[in-house]
Coordinates of N, CA and C in Angstrom, one line a residue:
M768 N 228.7 128.3 76.0 CA 227.8 129.5 75.8 C 228.6 130.7 75.5
N769 N 227.9 131.7 74.8 CA 228.6 132.9 74.4 C 228.3 134.0 75.4
C770 N 229.4 134.7 75.7 CA 229.2 135.8 76.7 C 228.5 137.0 76.1
L771 N 227.5 137.5 76.8 CA 226.7 138.6 76.3 C 227.0 139.9 77.2
G772 N 227.2 141.0 76.5 CA 227.3 142.3 77.3 C 225.9 143.0 77.3
V773 N 225.6 143.5 78.5 CA 224.4 144.3 78.7 C 224.8 145.7 79.1
L774 N 224.3 146.6 78.3 CA 224.6 148.1 78.6 C 223.3 148.6 79.2
G775 N 223.2 148.8 80.5 CA 222.0 149.1 81.2 C 222.1 150.3 82.1
G776 N 221.1 150.3 83.0 CA 221.0 151.4 84.0 C 220.0 152.5 83.5
M777 N 219.3 152.2 82.4 CA 218.5 153.3 81.8 C 217.0 152.9 81.7
S778 N 216.3 152.6 82.8 CA 216.7 152.7 84.1 C 217.2 151.4 84.7
W779 N 217.7 151.4 85.9 CA 218.1 150.1 86.5 C 216.9 149.2 86.8
E780 N 215.7 149.8 87.0 CA 214.5 149.1 87.3 C 214.3 148.0 86.2
S781 N 214.5 148.4 84.9 CA 214.3 147.4 83.9 C 215.5 146.6 83.6
T782 N 216.7 147.1 83.9 CA 217.9 146.3 83.8 C 217.9 145.1 84.7
V783 N 217.3 145.2 85.9 CA 217.1 144.1 86.8 C 216.3 143.0 86.1
S784 N 215.2 143.4 85.3 CA 214.4 142.4 84.6 C 215.3 141.7 83.6
Y785 N 216.1 142.5 82.8 CA 217.0 141.8 81.9 C 217.8 140.7 82.5
Y786 N 218.5 141.1 83.6 CA 219.4 140.1 84.3 C 218.6 138.9 84.7
R787 N 217.4 139.1 85.3 CA 216.6 138.0 85.8 C 216.2 137.1 84.7
L788 N 215.6 137.7 83.6 CA 215.0 137.0 82.5 C 216.1 136.2 81.7
L789 N 217.3 136.8 81.5 CA 218.3 136.1 80.8 C 218.8 134.9 81.6
N790 N 218.9 135.0 82.9 CA 219.4 133.9 83.7 C 218.3 132.8 83.8
Q791 N 217.0 133.2 84.0 CA 215.9 132.3 84.0 C 215.8 131.5 82.7
G792 N 216.1 132.2 81.6 CA 216.0 131.6 80.3 C 217.1 130.5 80.1
V793 N 218.3 130.8 80.5 CA 219.3 129.8 80.4 C 219.0 128.6 81.3
R794 N 218.6 128.9 82.5 CA 218.3 127.8 83.5 C 217.2 126.9 82.9
A795 N 216.1 127.5 82.3 CA 215.0 126.7 81.7 C 215.5 125.8 80.6
R796 N 216.5 126.3 79.8 CA 216.9 125.5 78.6 C 218.0 124.6 79.0
R797 N 218.9 124.9 79.9 CA 220.1 124.1 80.2 C 219.9 123.3 81.5
G798 N 219.1 123.8 82.4 CA 218.8 123.1 83.6 C 220.0 123.2 84.6
G799 N 219.8 122.4 85.7 CA 220.8 122.4 86.8 C 221.2 123.7 87.3
L800 N 222.5 124.0 87.4 CA 223.0 125.2 88.0 C 223.4 126.2 86.9
H801 N 223.0 126.0 85.7 CA 223.4 126.9 84.6 C 222.8 128.2 84.7
S802 N 223.6 129.3 84.4 CA 223.2 130.6 84.4 C 223.9 131.3 83.2
A803 N 223.4 132.5 82.9 CA 223.9 133.2 81.7 C 225.3 133.9 82.0
P804 N 226.2 133.7 81.0 CA 227.5 134.4 81.1 C 227.3 135.8 80.6
L805 N 227.3 136.8 81.5 CA 227.0 138.2 81.2 C 228.1 139.1 81.7
L806 N 228.2 140.2 81.0 CA 229.0 141.4 81.5 C 228.0 142.6 81.5
L807 N 228.0 143.3 82.6 CA 227.1 144.4 82.7 C 227.8 145.7 82.9
H808 N 227.4 146.7 82.1 CA 227.9 148.1 82.4 C 226.6 148.9 82.7
S809 N 226.4 149.4 83.9 CA 225.2 150.1 84.3 C 225.6 151.6 84.5
V810 N 225.0 152.5 83.6 CA 225.4 153.9 83.7 C 224.6 154.6 84.8
D811 N 225.0 155.8 85.0 CA 224.2 156.7 85.9 C 223.2 157.4 85.0
F812 N 221.9 157.0 85.2 CA 220.9 157.4 84.3 C 220.6 158.9 84.3
A813 N 220.8 159.5 85.5 CA 220.6 160.9 85.6 C 221.4 161.7 84.6
E814 N 222.7 161.3 84.3 CA 223.5 161.9 83.4 C 223.0 161.7 81.9
I815 N 222.6 160.5 81.6 CA 222.0 160.3 80.3 C 220.7 161.0 80.1
A816 N 219.8 161.0 81.1 CA 218.5 161.7 81.0 C 218.8 163.2 80.8
D817 N 219.8 163.7 81.4 CA 220.1 165.2 81.2 C 220.5 165.5 79.8
L818 N 221.3 164.6 79.2 CA 221.7 164.7 77.8 C 220.5 164.6 76.9
Q819 N 219.6 163.7 77.2 CA 218.4 163.6 76.4 C 217.6 164.9 76.4
S820 N 217.4 165.4 77.6 CA 216.5 166.6 77.7 C 217.2 167.8 77.0
R821 N 218.5 167.9 77.0 CA 219.2 169.0 76.3 C 219.4 168.7 74.8
G822 N 219.0 167.6 74.3 CA 219.2 167.2 72.9 C 220.6 167.0 72.5
E823 N 221.5 166.6 73.5 CA 222.9 166.4 73.3 C 223.1 164.9 73.0
W824 N 222.5 164.4 71.8 CA 222.5 163.0 71.5 C 223.9 162.6 71.1
D825 N 224.7 163.4 70.5 CA 226.0 163.0 70.0 C 226.9 162.7 71.3
E826 N 226.8 163.5 72.3 CA 227.5 163.2 73.5 C 227.0 161.9 74.2
A827 N 225.7 161.8 74.2 CA 225.2 160.5 74.8 C 225.7 159.3 74.0
G828 N 225.7 159.4 72.7 CA 226.2 158.4 71.8 C 227.7 158.1 72.1
R829 N 228.5 159.1 72.3 CA 229.9 158.9 72.7 C 230.1 158.2 74.0
Q830 N 229.3 158.6 75.0 CA 229.4 157.9 76.3 C 229.0 156.4 76.2
L831 N 227.9 156.1 75.5 CA 227.5 154.8 75.5 C 228.4 153.9 74.6
A832 N 228.9 154.6 73.5 CA 229.9 153.8 72.7 C 231.1 153.5 73.4
A833 N 231.6 154.4 74.3 CA 232.8 154.0 75.1 C 232.5 152.9 76.1
A834 N 231.3 152.9 76.7 CA 230.9 151.8 77.6 C 230.8 150.5 76.8
A835 N 230.2 150.6 75.6 CA 230.1 149.4 74.8 C 231.4 148.8 74.4
L836 N 232.4 149.7 74.1 CA 233.7 149.2 73.7 C 234.4 148.5 74.9
G837 N 234.1 149.1 76.1 CA 234.6 148.4 77.3 C 234.1 147.0 77.5
L838 N 232.8 146.8 77.2 CA 232.2 145.5 77.3 C 232.9 144.5 76.3
Q839 N 233.1 145.1 75.1 CA 233.7 144.2 74.1 C 235.1 143.8 74.5
H840 N 235.9 144.8 75.0 CA 237.3 144.5 75.5 C 237.3 143.5 76.6
A841 N 236.2 143.5 77.4 CA 236.1 142.6 78.6 C 235.7 141.2 78.2
G842 N 235.3 141.0 76.9 CA 235.0 139.7 76.4 C 233.6 139.4 75.9
A843 N 232.8 140.5 75.9 CA 231.4 140.3 75.4 C 231.5 140.0 73.9
T844 N 230.7 139.0 73.4 CA 230.7 138.6 72.0 C 229.5 139.3 71.2
A845 N 228.6 139.9 72.0 CA 227.5 140.7 71.4 C 227.0 141.5 72.5
L846 N 226.2 142.6 72.2 CA 225.7 143.5 73.2 C 224.2 143.7 73.1
L847 N 223.5 143.8 74.2 CA 222.2 144.3 74.4 C 222.2 145.7 75.0
L848 N 221.6 146.7 74.3 CA 221.4 148.0 74.9 C 220.0 148.0 75.5
A849 N 220.0 147.9 76.9 CA 218.8 147.6 77.6 C 217.9 148.8 77.8
T850 N 217.5 149.4 76.7 CA 216.6 150.6 76.7 C 216.1 150.8 75.3
N851 N 214.9 151.2 75.1 CA 214.4 151.6 73.8 C 214.9 152.9 73.3
T852 N 214.7 153.9 74.1 CA 215.0 155.3 73.7 C 216.5 155.5 73.2
M853 N 217.4 154.9 73.9 CA 218.8 155.1 73.6 C 219.2 154.4 72.3
H854 N 218.3 153.6 71.7 CA 218.7 153.0 70.4 C 218.7 154.2 69.3
K855 N 218.3 155.3 69.7 CA 218.5 156.5 68.8 C 220.0 156.7 68.5
V856 N 220.8 156.3 69.5 CA 222.3 156.4 69.2 C 222.9 155.1 68.9
A857 N 222.1 154.1 68.5 CA 222.7 152.8 68.1 C 223.7 152.9 67.0
P858 N 223.6 153.8 66.0 CA 224.6 153.9 65.0 C 226.0 154.3 65.6
A859 N 226.0 155.1 66.6 CA 227.3 155.5 67.2 C 227.9 154.4 67.9
I860 N 227.1 153.6 68.6 CA 227.6 152.4 69.3 C 228.1 151.4 68.3
E861 N 227.4 151.1 67.2 CA 227.8 150.1 66.2 C 229.1 150.5 65.6
A862 N 229.3 151.8 65.4 CA 230.5 152.3 64.7 C 231.7 152.1 65.6
A863 N 231.5 152.0 66.9 CA 232.7 151.9 67.8 C 233.1 150.5 68.1
I864 N 232.2 149.5 67.9 CA 232.5 148.1 68.3 C 232.6 147.2 67.0
K865 N 233.2 146.0 67.3 CA 233.3 145.0 66.2 C 232.3 143.8 66.4
V866 N 231.7 143.8 67.6 CA 230.7 142.7 67.9 C 229.3 143.2 67.6
P867 N 228.4 142.3 67.4 CA 227.0 142.8 67.0 C 226.3 143.5 68.2
L868 N 225.6 144.5 67.8 CA 224.6 145.1 68.7 C 223.2 144.5 68.4
L869 N 222.6 143.8 69.3 CA 221.3 143.1 69.0 C 220.2 144.2 69.2
H870 N 219.6 144.6 68.1 CA 218.8 145.8 68.1 C 217.4 145.5 68.7
I871 N 216.9 146.2 69.6 CA 215.6 146.0 70.2 C 214.5 146.1 69.2
G872 N 214.6 147.0 68.2 CA 213.6 147.2 67.2 C 213.5 145.9 66.4
D873 N 214.6 145.2 66.1 CA 214.5 144.0 65.3 C 213.8 142.9 66.1
A874 N 214.1 142.9 67.4 CA 213.4 141.9 68.3 C 211.9 142.1 68.3
V875 N 211.5 143.4 68.4 CA 210.0 143.7 68.4 C 209.4 143.4 67.0
G876 N 210.1 143.8 66.0 CA 209.6 143.6 64.6 C 209.4 142.2 64.3
A877 N 210.4 141.3 64.7 CA 210.3 139.9 64.5 C 209.1 139.3 65.3
A878 N 208.9 139.8 66.5 CA 207.7 139.3 67.3 C 206.4 139.6 66.6
L879 N 206.3 140.9 66.1 CA 205.1 141.3 65.4 C 204.9 140.4 64.1
Q880 N 206.0 140.2 63.4 CA 205.9 139.4 62.2 C 205.5 138.0 62.4
Q881 N 206.0 137.4 63.5 CA 205.7 136.0 63.8 C 204.2 135.9 64.1
R882 N 203.6 137.0 64.7 CA 202.2 136.9 65.1 C 201.3 137.4 63.9
G883 N 201.9 137.8 62.8 CA 201.1 138.3 61.7 C 200.5 139.7 61.9
I884 N 201.1 140.5 62.8 CA 200.5 141.8 63.1 C 201.1 142.9 62.2
K885 N 200.3 143.6 61.5 CA 200.7 144.6 60.6 C 200.4 146.0 61.1
R886 N 199.6 146.1 62.1 CA 199.2 147.5 62.6 C 199.3 147.5 64.1
A887 N 200.2 148.2 64.7 CA 200.5 148.1 66.1 C 200.7 149.5 66.7
A888 N 200.2 149.7 67.9 CA 200.4 151.0 68.6 C 201.7 151.0 69.3
L889 N 202.3 152.1 69.5 CA 203.6 152.3 70.2 C 203.5 153.2 71.4
L890 N 203.9 152.7 72.5 CA 204.0 153.4 73.8 C 205.4 153.5 74.2
G891 N 205.9 154.7 74.6 CA 207.2 154.8 75.1 C 207.5 156.3 75.5
T892 N 208.8 156.6 75.6 CA 209.1 158.0 75.9 C 208.7 158.8 74.7
R893 N 208.7 160.1 74.9 CA 208.3 161.0 73.7 C 209.3 160.9 72.6
F894 N 210.6 160.6 73.0 CA 211.6 160.4 71.9 C 211.3 159.2 71.1
T895 N 211.0 158.1 71.7 CA 210.7 156.9 71.0 C 209.4 157.0 70.2
M896 N 208.4 157.7 70.7 CA 207.1 157.8 70.0 C 207.2 158.8 68.8
Q897 N 207.8 159.9 69.1 CA 207.7 161.0 68.1 C 208.8 161.0 67.1
E898 N 210.0 160.4 67.3 CA 211.1 160.5 66.4 C 211.1 159.3 65.5
D899 N 211.9 159.3 64.4 CA 211.8 158.3 63.4 C 212.6 157.0 63.6
F900 N 213.6 157.1 64.5 CA 214.6 156.0 64.6 C 214.0 154.6 64.9
Y901 N 212.9 154.6 65.6 CA 212.2 153.4 66.1 C 211.1 153.0 65.1
R902 N 210.2 153.9 64.8 CA 209.1 153.7 64.0 C 209.5 153.3 62.6
E903 N 210.5 154.0 62.0 CA 210.9 153.7 60.6 C 211.5 152.3 60.5
R904 N 212.2 151.9 61.5 CA 212.8 150.5 61.5 C 211.7 149.5 61.4
L905 N 210.6 149.7 62.2 CA 209.5 148.7 62.2 C 208.8 148.8 60.8
T906 N 208.6 150.0 60.3 CA 207.9 150.1 59.0 C 208.8 149.6 57.8
Q907 N 210.0 150.0 57.8 CA 210.8 149.7 56.6 C 211.3 148.2 56.6
H908 N 211.6 147.7 57.8 CA 212.2 146.3 57.9 C 211.1 145.2 58.0
F909 N 210.0 145.6 58.6 CA 209.0 144.6 59.0 C 207.6 144.9 58.4
G910 N 207.4 146.0 57.7 CA 206.1 146.3 57.2 C 205.0 146.6 58.1
V911 N 205.4 147.1 59.3 CA 204.4 147.4 60.4 C 203.9 148.9 60.3
E912 N 202.6 149.1 60.3 CA 202.1 150.4 60.4 C 202.0 150.7 61.9
V913 N 202.6 151.8 62.3 CA 202.7 152.2 63.7 C 201.7 153.3 64.1
L914 N 200.8 153.1 65.0 CA 199.9 154.1 65.5 C 200.4 154.7 66.8
L915 N 200.1 156.0 67.0 CA 200.5 156.7 68.2 C 199.3 157.3 68.9
P916 N 199.4 157.4 70.2 CA 198.4 158.1 71.0 C 198.4 159.6 70.6
D917 N 197.3 160.3 71.0 CA 197.3 161.7 70.7 C 198.3 162.5 71.6
A918 N 198.5 163.8 71.3 CA 199.6 164.5 71.8 C 199.5 164.6 73.4
L919 N 198.3 164.8 73.9 CA 198.2 164.9 75.4 C 198.5 163.6 76.1
T920 N 198.1 162.5 75.4 CA 198.3 161.2 76.0 C 199.8 160.9 75.9
M921 N 200.5 161.3 74.8 CA 201.9 161.1 74.8 C 202.7 161.8 75.9
D922 N 202.2 163.0 76.1 CA 202.8 163.8 77.2 C 202.7 163.1 78.5
E923 N 201.6 162.6 78.8 CA 201.3 161.9 80.1 C 202.1 160.6 80.2
I924 N 202.2 159.9 79.1 CA 203.0 158.6 79.1 C 204.5 159.0 79.4
D925 N 205.0 160.0 78.7 CA 206.4 160.4 78.9 C 206.6 160.8 80.4
R926 N 205.7 161.6 80.9 CA 205.8 162.1 82.3 C 205.8 160.9 83.2
S927 N 204.9 160.0 83.0 CA 204.9 158.8 84.0 C 206.1 158.0 83.9
I928 N 206.7 157.9 82.8 CA 207.9 157.0 82.6 C 209.0 157.6 83.5
F929 N 209.3 158.9 83.3 CA 210.4 159.5 84.0 C 210.1 159.8 85.5
A930 N 208.9 160.2 85.8 CA 208.6 160.6 87.2 C 208.2 159.4 88.1
E931 N 207.7 158.3 87.5 CA 207.2 157.2 88.3 C 208.0 155.9 87.9
L932 N 207.8 155.4 86.7 CA 208.3 154.1 86.4 C 209.8 153.9 86.6
C933 N 210.6 154.9 86.1 CA 212.0 154.8 86.2 C 212.5 154.9 87.7
R934 N 211.6 155.3 88.6 CA 211.9 155.5 90.0 C 211.3 154.3 90.8
G935 N 210.8 153.3 90.1 CA 210.2 152.1 90.8 C 208.8 152.4 91.4
Q936 N 208.1 153.4 90.9 CA 206.8 153.7 91.4 C 205.7 153.2 90.4
F937 N 204.9 152.2 90.8 CA 203.9 151.6 89.9 C 202.6 151.9 90.6
I938 N 201.9 152.9 90.1 CA 200.7 153.5 90.8 C 199.4 153.0 90.1
D939 N 198.4 152.7 90.8 CA 197.2 152.1 90.3 C 196.5 153.1 89.3
S940 N 196.5 154.4 89.6 CA 195.8 155.3 88.7 C 196.6 155.4 87.4
T941 N 197.9 155.3 87.4 CA 198.7 155.3 86.2 C 198.4 154.0 85.4
R942 N 198.3 152.9 86.0 CA 198.0 151.7 85.4 C 196.7 151.8 84.7
D943 N 195.7 152.4 85.3 CA 194.4 152.6 84.8 C 194.4 153.5 83.5
F944 N 195.3 154.5 83.6 CA 195.4 155.4 82.5 C 196.0 154.6 81.3
Y945 N 197.0 153.8 81.5 CA 197.5 153.0 80.4 C 196.5 152.1 79.8
L946 N 195.7 151.4 80.6 CA 194.7 150.5 80.1 C 193.6 151.3 79.3
E947 N 193.3 152.4 79.8 CA 192.3 153.3 79.0 C 192.9 153.7 77.7
T948 N 194.2 154.0 77.7 CA 194.9 154.4 76.4 C 194.9 153.2 75.4
L949 N 195.2 152.0 76.0 CA 195.2 150.8 75.1 C 193.8 150.6 74.5
A950 N 192.8 150.8 75.3 CA 191.4 150.6 74.8 C 191.1 151.6 73.6
Q951 N 191.6 152.8 73.8 CA 191.4 153.8 72.7 C 192.1 153.5 71.5
L952 N 193.3 152.9 71.6 CA 194.1 152.6 70.5 C 193.6 151.3 69.8
R953 N 192.9 150.5 70.5 CA 192.2 149.3 69.9 C 191.1 149.9 69.0
Q954 N 190.3 150.8 69.5 CA 189.3 151.4 68.8 C 189.8 152.1 67.5
A955 N 191.0 152.6 67.6 CA 191.6 153.3 66.4 C 192.1 152.3 65.4
G956 N 192.1 151.0 65.7 CA 192.5 150.0 64.7 C 193.8 149.2 65.0
A957 N 194.4 149.5 66.2 CA 195.6 148.7 66.5 C 195.3 147.3 66.8
K958 N 196.1 146.4 66.4 CA 195.9 144.9 66.6 C 196.8 144.5 67.8
A959 N 197.7 145.3 68.2 CA 198.6 145.0 69.3 C 199.2 146.3 69.8
A960 N 199.8 146.3 71.0 CA 200.5 147.4 71.5 C 202.0 147.1 71.8
I961 N 202.9 147.8 71.3 CA 204.3 147.7 71.6 C 204.6 148.4 72.9
L962 N 205.1 147.7 73.9 CA 205.5 148.4 75.1 C 207.0 148.8 74.8
G963 N 207.1 150.0 74.2 CA 208.4 150.5 73.7 C 209.2 151.3 74.7
C964 N 208.9 151.0 76.0 CA 209.7 151.5 77.1 C 209.9 150.3 78.0
T965 N 211.1 149.9 78.4 CA 211.3 148.7 79.1 C 210.7 148.7 80.5
E966 N 210.2 149.8 81.0 CA 209.6 149.9 82.3 C 208.1 149.7 82.3
I967 N 207.5 149.9 81.1 CA 206.0 149.8 81.0 C 205.5 148.4 81.3
G968 N 206.3 147.4 80.9 CA 206.0 146.0 81.1 C 205.9 145.7 82.6
L969 N 206.7 146.4 83.4 CA 206.7 146.2 84.9 C 205.4 146.7 85.4
L970 N 204.9 147.8 84.9 CA 203.6 148.4 85.4 C 202.4 147.5 85.0
L971 N 202.5 147.0 83.8 CA 201.3 146.2 83.3 C 201.4 144.7 83.6
E972 N 202.4 144.3 84.3 CA 202.6 142.8 84.5 C 201.4 142.2 85.2
G973 N 200.9 141.2 84.6 CA 199.8 140.4 85.2 C 198.4 141.0 85.0
V974 N 198.3 142.1 84.3 CA 196.9 142.7 84.1 C 196.3 142.2 82.8
E975 N 195.0 142.3 82.8 CA 194.3 141.9 81.5 C 194.2 143.2 80.6
S976 N 194.8 143.1 79.5 CA 194.9 144.2 78.6 C 193.9 144.2 77.5
P977 N 193.4 145.3 77.0 CA 192.4 145.4 75.9 C 193.1 145.0 74.6
L978 N 194.4 145.1 74.5 CA 195.2 144.7 73.3 C 196.3 143.7 73.7
A979 N 196.6 142.9 72.7 CA 197.8 142.0 72.8 C 199.0 142.9 73.1
L980 N 199.9 142.5 74.0 CA 201.0 143.3 74.3 C 202.3 142.7 73.8
I981 N 203.1 143.5 73.2 CA 204.5 143.1 72.8 C 205.5 143.8 73.7
D982 N 206.0 143.1 74.6 CA 206.9 143.7 75.6 C 208.3 143.7 75.1
S983 N 208.8 144.9 74.8 CA 210.1 145.0 74.1 C 211.2 144.4 74.9
A984 N 211.2 144.5 76.2 CA 212.2 143.9 77.1 C 212.2 142.4 77.0
E985 N 211.1 141.8 77.0 CA 211.0 140.3 76.9 C 211.4 139.9 75.5
E986 N 211.0 140.5 74.5 CA 211.5 140.1 73.2 C 213.0 140.3 73.0
H987 N 213.5 141.4 73.5 CA 214.9 141.7 73.4 C 215.7 140.6 74.2
V988 N 215.2 140.2 75.4 CA 215.9 139.2 76.1 C 215.9 137.9 75.3
A989 N 214.8 137.6 74.7 CA 214.7 136.3 73.9 C 215.7 136.3 72.8
M990 N 215.9 137.5 72.1 CA 217.0 137.6 71.1 C 218.4 137.4 71.8
G991 N 218.6 138.0 73.0 CA 219.8 137.8 73.6 C 220.1 136.3 74.0
L992 N 219.0 135.6 74.4 CA 219.2 134.2 74.8 C 219.6 133.4 73.6
E993 N 219.1 133.6 72.4 CA 219.4 132.9 71.3 C 221.0 133.1 71.0
W994 N 221.5 134.3 71.3 CA 222.9 134.5 71.1 C 223.7 133.7 72.1
V995 N 223.3 133.8 73.4 CA 224.0 133.2 74.5 C 224.1 131.7 74.2
L996 N 223.0 131.1 73.8 CA 222.9 129.6 73.7 C 223.4 129.1 72.3
G997 N 223.8 130.1 71.5 CA 224.3 129.7 70.2 C 223.3 129.2 69.2

């Protein structure tokens, strides 16, 4: 099997899911005592979140690129950046390493393409929803029209991610808010919803959704598994 590097901690709540799902996937396919050969660099998310809030993306890119280079030197043959938002600095990471960075947007785009979905809603941090780095990749590479919630709803989604989900707090009223938002987006014409924050899937796990859900973390893990298993 190929050794995979995971650049995580943003937040560690979702990085736990990456570790679990990667190992479960290898066990399901290989059986016995097989598990995934992984290298993990988990950052202090408080430092990265502070750089986000100050708009210091170049510095965030430098820090993650250095961490990615460390994973490459330790033997990783490809990398997963276990967060949607920080794919904003994916070019800086890719410029620093010689191994592939398996892009979460490509994993999501392929999942939409396989399902024949051309119009999808996007939920995530305000950076992921409002900036171009994620939406344009889906539009230009996969022909997906991306719908967004209204401005007030985006504010509440962003607040809940940083104040609750990244802290391991999964509150019933917040879950209800997300389900109501999904229903509104269905009425607006969305055929599916991209859970473009790796913690949102934890909040909505096991619930009946008004829209088909494309969980970015699960699709990203599936891409990583294909690499691990060759």
